[in-house]
Amino acid sequence: MFLVYDGPDAGDVFKNFTDIPHLINTVKQRDYVGTTELPINGAANLGAGSNVFRVSVQRPDSSLFIRLHDMWNDWAESHKGKYGLLELGIQPVPKLLTDASNKYLGGNAMQMPDGPYIWIEFLLSASPFLSDDQLVELHESFKNMTEFIKPPKGLPLFVNDAAKDQEVLRTYGGFKKLQKIKKKYDPDGFFTKQTVGWSLEDAD
């Protein structure tokens, strides 16, 4: 959780959150660069380009992953010169991991279904020489490519690599519990209204 206040003393502004029991408190005064880089290291570096992460998930299937690689490779070839970095990350989730995750302290927000399955991470770092229109077009094409093979229902997305439009929390087995926690600790919706991120509201 990041608490940011433009001044030396926030008073009781964040009291609803700082009163929540926690293991460690690293709150301190930082400069603007340090504050900008709290969620993403290097975010204050304007030369870092436009980075877009997206994530998918699939059960192990060799023919599907051959199709996935071919699709990604074709996209990479047809968009050369428009990106500085393009990555396809394959992250196996074995049953040993899901068993351990659900057993330790009763599990977590994800409540992982039994493995094995595979998280698929896509990363696009766009060229800084693109116009705004070219950047929008590239991002839309990249999104379409990553969504070509639909993930099966019942498998969670990996939050670290998810895009803001992917509604990752709704794929979690613990989604209903997260909703109850939000209602208890943020009944007025302060956190929802004042920050960005994935929604804990019911899907339409």
Short mmCIF file of C-alpha atoms in Angstrom, two decimals:
data_model
loop_
_atom_site.label_atom_id
_atom_site.label_comp_id
_atom_site.label_asym_id
_atom_site.label_seq_id
_atom_site.Cartn_x
_atom_site.Cartn_y
_atom_site.Cartn_z
CA MET A 1 0.00 0.00 0.00
CA PHE A 2 1.34 3.45 -0.94
CA LEU A 3 0.24 6.53 1.02
CA VAL A 4 1.27 9.76 -0.68
CA TYR A 5 0.68 13.25 0.74
CA ASP A 6 2.12 16.46 -0.71
CA GLY A 7 3.51 17.92 2.50
CA PRO A 8 5.66 17.12 5.54
CA ASP A 9 2.77 15.96 7.75
CA ALA A 10 -0.40 14.21 6.57
CA GLY A 11 -2.06 14.41 9.97
CA ASP A 12 -4.96 11.94 10.21
CA VAL A 13 -5.69 11.86 6.48
CA PHE A 14 -4.68 8.20 6.15
CA LYS A 15 -5.77 7.10 9.63
CA ASN A 16 -8.30 4.58 8.26
CA PHE A 17 -5.43 2.77 6.58
CA THR A 18 -2.55 3.28 9.02
CA ASP A 19 -4.73 1.83 11.81
CA ILE A 20 -4.91 -1.49 9.96
CA PRO A 21 -2.52 -3.97 11.63
CA HIS A 22 0.67 -4.32 9.58
CA LEU A 23 4.06 -6.01 9.73
CA ILE A 24 6.23 -3.12 8.58
CA ASN A 25 5.92 0.63 8.06
CA THR A 26 8.29 2.27 5.56
CA VAL A 27 6.53 5.65 5.44
CA LYS A 28 9.04 8.49 5.18
CA GLN A 29 9.59 11.76 3.35
CA ARG A 30 10.72 11.22 -0.25
CA ASP A 31 11.46 13.48 -3.19
CA TYR A 32 9.18 13.44 -6.24
CA VAL A 33 11.40 11.00 -8.14
CA GLY A 34 11.38 8.56 -5.23
CA THR A 35 7.60 8.87 -4.92
CA THR A 36 7.05 8.28 -8.63
CA GLU A 37 9.17 5.14 -8.48
CA LEU A 38 7.34 3.60 -5.49
CA PRO A 39 5.06 1.36 -7.59
CA ILE A 40 7.47 0.79 -10.50
CA ASN A 41 11.21 1.19 -10.23
CA GLY A 42 12.46 3.47 -13.00
CA ALA A 43 9.03 4.96 -13.70
CA ALA A 44 10.47 8.48 -13.41
CA ASN A 45 12.87 7.79 -16.30
CA LEU A 46 11.23 9.40 -19.32
CA GLY A 47 13.56 7.44 -21.58
CA ALA A 48 12.05 4.18 -20.42
CA GLY A 49 9.43 4.36 -23.18
CA SER A 50 5.85 3.17 -23.18
CA ASN A 51 5.67 -0.22 -21.49
CA VAL A 52 2.54 -2.37 -21.66
CA PHE A 53 2.07 -5.66 -19.82
CA ARG A 54 -0.69 -8.15 -20.50
CA VAL A 55 -1.22 -11.64 -19.14
CA SER A 56 -3.05 -14.81 -20.05
CA VAL A 57 -3.29 -18.32 -18.63
CA GLN A 58 -3.68 -21.78 -20.16
CA ARG A 59 -3.56 -25.42 -19.24
CA PRO A 60 -0.53 -27.30 -20.64
CA ASP A 61 -1.16 -28.04 -24.31
CA SER A 62 1.81 -28.36 -26.67
CA SER A 63 -0.18 -27.65 -29.85
CA LEU A 64 -1.73 -24.53 -28.32
CA PHE A 65 1.65 -23.16 -27.27
CA ILE A 66 3.09 -23.78 -30.72
CA ARG A 67 0.23 -21.70 -32.13
CA LEU A 68 0.83 -19.05 -29.47
CA HIS A 69 4.53 -18.79 -30.28
CA ASP A 70 3.87 -18.64 -34.03
CA MET A 71 1.27 -15.90 -33.53
CA TRP A 72 3.61 -13.88 -31.29
CA ASN A 73 6.52 -14.32 -33.71
CA ASP A 74 4.42 -13.22 -36.69
CA TRP A 75 3.33 -10.10 -34.79
CA ALA A 76 6.93 -9.33 -33.88
CA GLU A 77 8.03 -9.62 -37.52
CA SER A 78 5.22 -7.45 -38.86
CA HIS A 79 5.81 -4.67 -36.31
CA LYS A 80 9.59 -4.39 -36.42
CA GLY A 81 10.81 -0.85 -35.84
CA LYS A 82 7.81 0.04 -33.68
CA TYR A 83 9.09 -1.46 -30.43
CA GLY A 84 12.32 -1.57 -28.46
CA LEU A 85 11.48 -4.71 -26.53
CA LEU A 86 8.93 -7.46 -27.08
CA GLU A 87 8.69 -10.35 -24.66
CA LEU A 88 6.77 -13.59 -24.38
CA GLY A 89 7.19 -15.09 -20.91
CA ILE A 90 6.13 -18.65 -20.10
CA GLN A 91 5.64 -19.17 -16.35
CA PRO A 92 4.65 -22.72 -15.29
CA VAL A 93 2.46 -23.15 -12.20
CA PRO A 94 2.88 -26.77 -11.01
CA LYS A 95 0.44 -28.54 -8.70
CA LEU A 96 3.15 -28.57 -6.04
CA LEU A 97 2.99 -24.76 -5.98
CA THR A 98 -0.81 -24.52 -5.87
CA ASP A 99 -0.99 -27.12 -3.09
CA ALA A 100 1.58 -25.22 -1.03
CA SER A 101 -0.12 -21.86 -1.67
CA ASN A 102 -3.53 -23.07 -0.53
CA LYS A 103 -2.17 -24.97 2.47
CA TYR A 104 -0.04 -22.18 3.97
CA LEU A 105 -2.10 -20.23 6.54
CA GLY A 106 -5.30 -21.26 4.81
CA GLY A 107 -4.45 -19.83 1.40
CA ASN A 108 -4.58 -16.28 0.05
CA ALA A 109 -6.69 -13.95 -2.07
CA MET A 110 -6.03 -15.93 -5.22
CA GLN A 111 -7.14 -19.31 -3.80
CA MET A 112 -5.37 -21.04 -6.65
CA PRO A 113 -7.13 -23.93 -8.41
CA ASP A 114 -5.11 -27.10 -8.79
CA GLY A 115 -2.20 -26.92 -11.20
CA PRO A 116 -0.62 -27.47 -13.52
CA TYR A 117 -1.31 -24.44 -15.65
CA ILE A 118 0.85 -21.79 -17.26
CA TRP A 119 0.82 -18.02 -16.93
CA ILE A 120 1.72 -16.24 -20.16
CA GLU A 121 3.24 -12.79 -19.84
CA PHE A 122 3.37 -10.37 -22.76
CA LEU A 123 5.49 -7.20 -22.63
CA LEU A 124 5.66 -4.44 -25.21
CA SER A 125 8.05 -1.51 -24.90
CA ALA A 126 7.07 0.84 -27.70
CA SER A 127 9.51 2.97 -29.67
CA PRO A 128 9.72 6.55 -28.34
CA PHE A 129 9.66 7.79 -31.94
CA LEU A 130 6.03 6.86 -32.58
CA SER A 131 3.33 9.51 -32.86
CA ASP A 132 0.37 9.41 -30.48
CA ASP A 133 -1.83 7.87 -33.18
CA GLN A 134 0.80 5.27 -34.04
CA LEU A 135 1.17 4.39 -30.36
CA VAL A 136 -2.58 3.89 -29.92
CA GLU A 137 -2.68 1.71 -33.04
CA LEU A 138 0.28 -0.37 -31.84
CA HIS A 139 -1.22 -0.91 -28.39
CA GLU A 140 -4.56 -1.98 -29.87
CA SER A 141 -2.87 -4.42 -32.23
CA PHE A 142 -0.77 -5.80 -29.36
CA LYS A 143 -3.90 -6.28 -27.23
CA ASN A 144 -5.69 -8.11 -30.04
CA MET A 145 -2.72 -10.42 -30.49
CA THR A 146 -2.59 -11.33 -26.80
CA GLU A 147 -6.34 -12.04 -26.71
CA PHE A 148 -6.39 -14.26 -29.80
CA ILE A 149 -6.27 -17.43 -27.68
CA LYS A 150 -8.84 -17.08 -24.90
CA PRO A 151 -7.97 -18.30 -21.37
CA PRO A 152 -10.25 -20.99 -19.94
CA LYS A 153 -12.67 -20.02 -17.18
CA GLY A 154 -11.69 -20.87 -13.64
CA LEU A 155 -7.98 -20.09 -13.90
CA PRO A 156 -6.58 -16.93 -12.24
CA LEU A 157 -4.57 -14.26 -14.01
CA PHE A 158 -1.23 -13.18 -12.53
CA VAL A 159 -1.73 -9.68 -11.13
CA ASN A 160 1.90 -8.56 -11.57
CA ASP A 161 1.67 -8.78 -15.36
CA ALA A 162 -1.99 -7.84 -15.89
CA ALA A 163 -3.23 -4.76 -17.73
CA LYS A 164 -5.71 -2.43 -16.05
CA ASP A 165 -8.57 -3.51 -18.33
CA GLN A 166 -8.18 -7.23 -17.59
CA GLU A 167 -10.22 -7.20 -14.33
CA VAL A 168 -7.78 -9.63 -12.77
CA LEU A 169 -9.38 -9.72 -9.31
CA ARG A 170 -12.56 -11.29 -10.68
CA THR A 171 -10.51 -14.35 -11.70
CA TYR A 172 -9.52 -15.00 -8.07
CA GLY A 173 -11.15 -17.73 -6.02
CA GLY A 174 -11.10 -15.32 -3.07
CA PHE A 175 -12.89 -12.49 -4.90
CA LYS A 176 -16.00 -12.60 -2.68
CA LYS A 177 -13.82 -12.51 0.43
CA LEU A 178 -11.94 -9.50 -0.93
CA GLN A 179 -15.28 -7.76 -1.41
CA LYS A 180 -16.17 -8.38 2.24
CA ILE A 181 -12.78 -7.02 3.38
CA LYS A 182 -13.25 -3.88 1.29
CA LYS A 183 -16.73 -3.35 2.73
CA LYS A 184 -15.36 -3.68 6.26
CA TYR A 185 -12.25 -1.49 5.99
CA ASP A 186 -13.34 0.97 3.29
CA PRO A 187 -17.15 1.23 3.66
CA ASP A 188 -17.27 4.76 2.25
CA GLY A 189 -15.34 3.85 -0.89
CA PHE A 190 -12.50 6.32 -0.23
CA PHE A 191 -9.85 3.99 -1.58
CA THR A 192 -11.96 3.13 -4.64
CA LYS A 193 -12.65 6.75 -5.51
CA GLN A 194 -9.18 8.17 -4.85
CA THR A 195 -7.01 5.49 -6.45
CA VAL A 196 -6.87 3.50 -9.66
CA GLY A 197 -6.79 -0.25 -10.05
CA TRP A 198 -9.03 -3.26 -10.47
CA SER A 199 -12.61 -3.10 -9.29
CA LEU A 200 -14.01 -5.09 -6.40
CA GLU A 201 -17.57 -4.34 -7.47
CA ASP A 202 -19.77 -7.08 -8.90
CA ALA A 203 -19.53 -7.53 -12.64
CA ASP A 204 -22.37 -6.05 -14.68
#
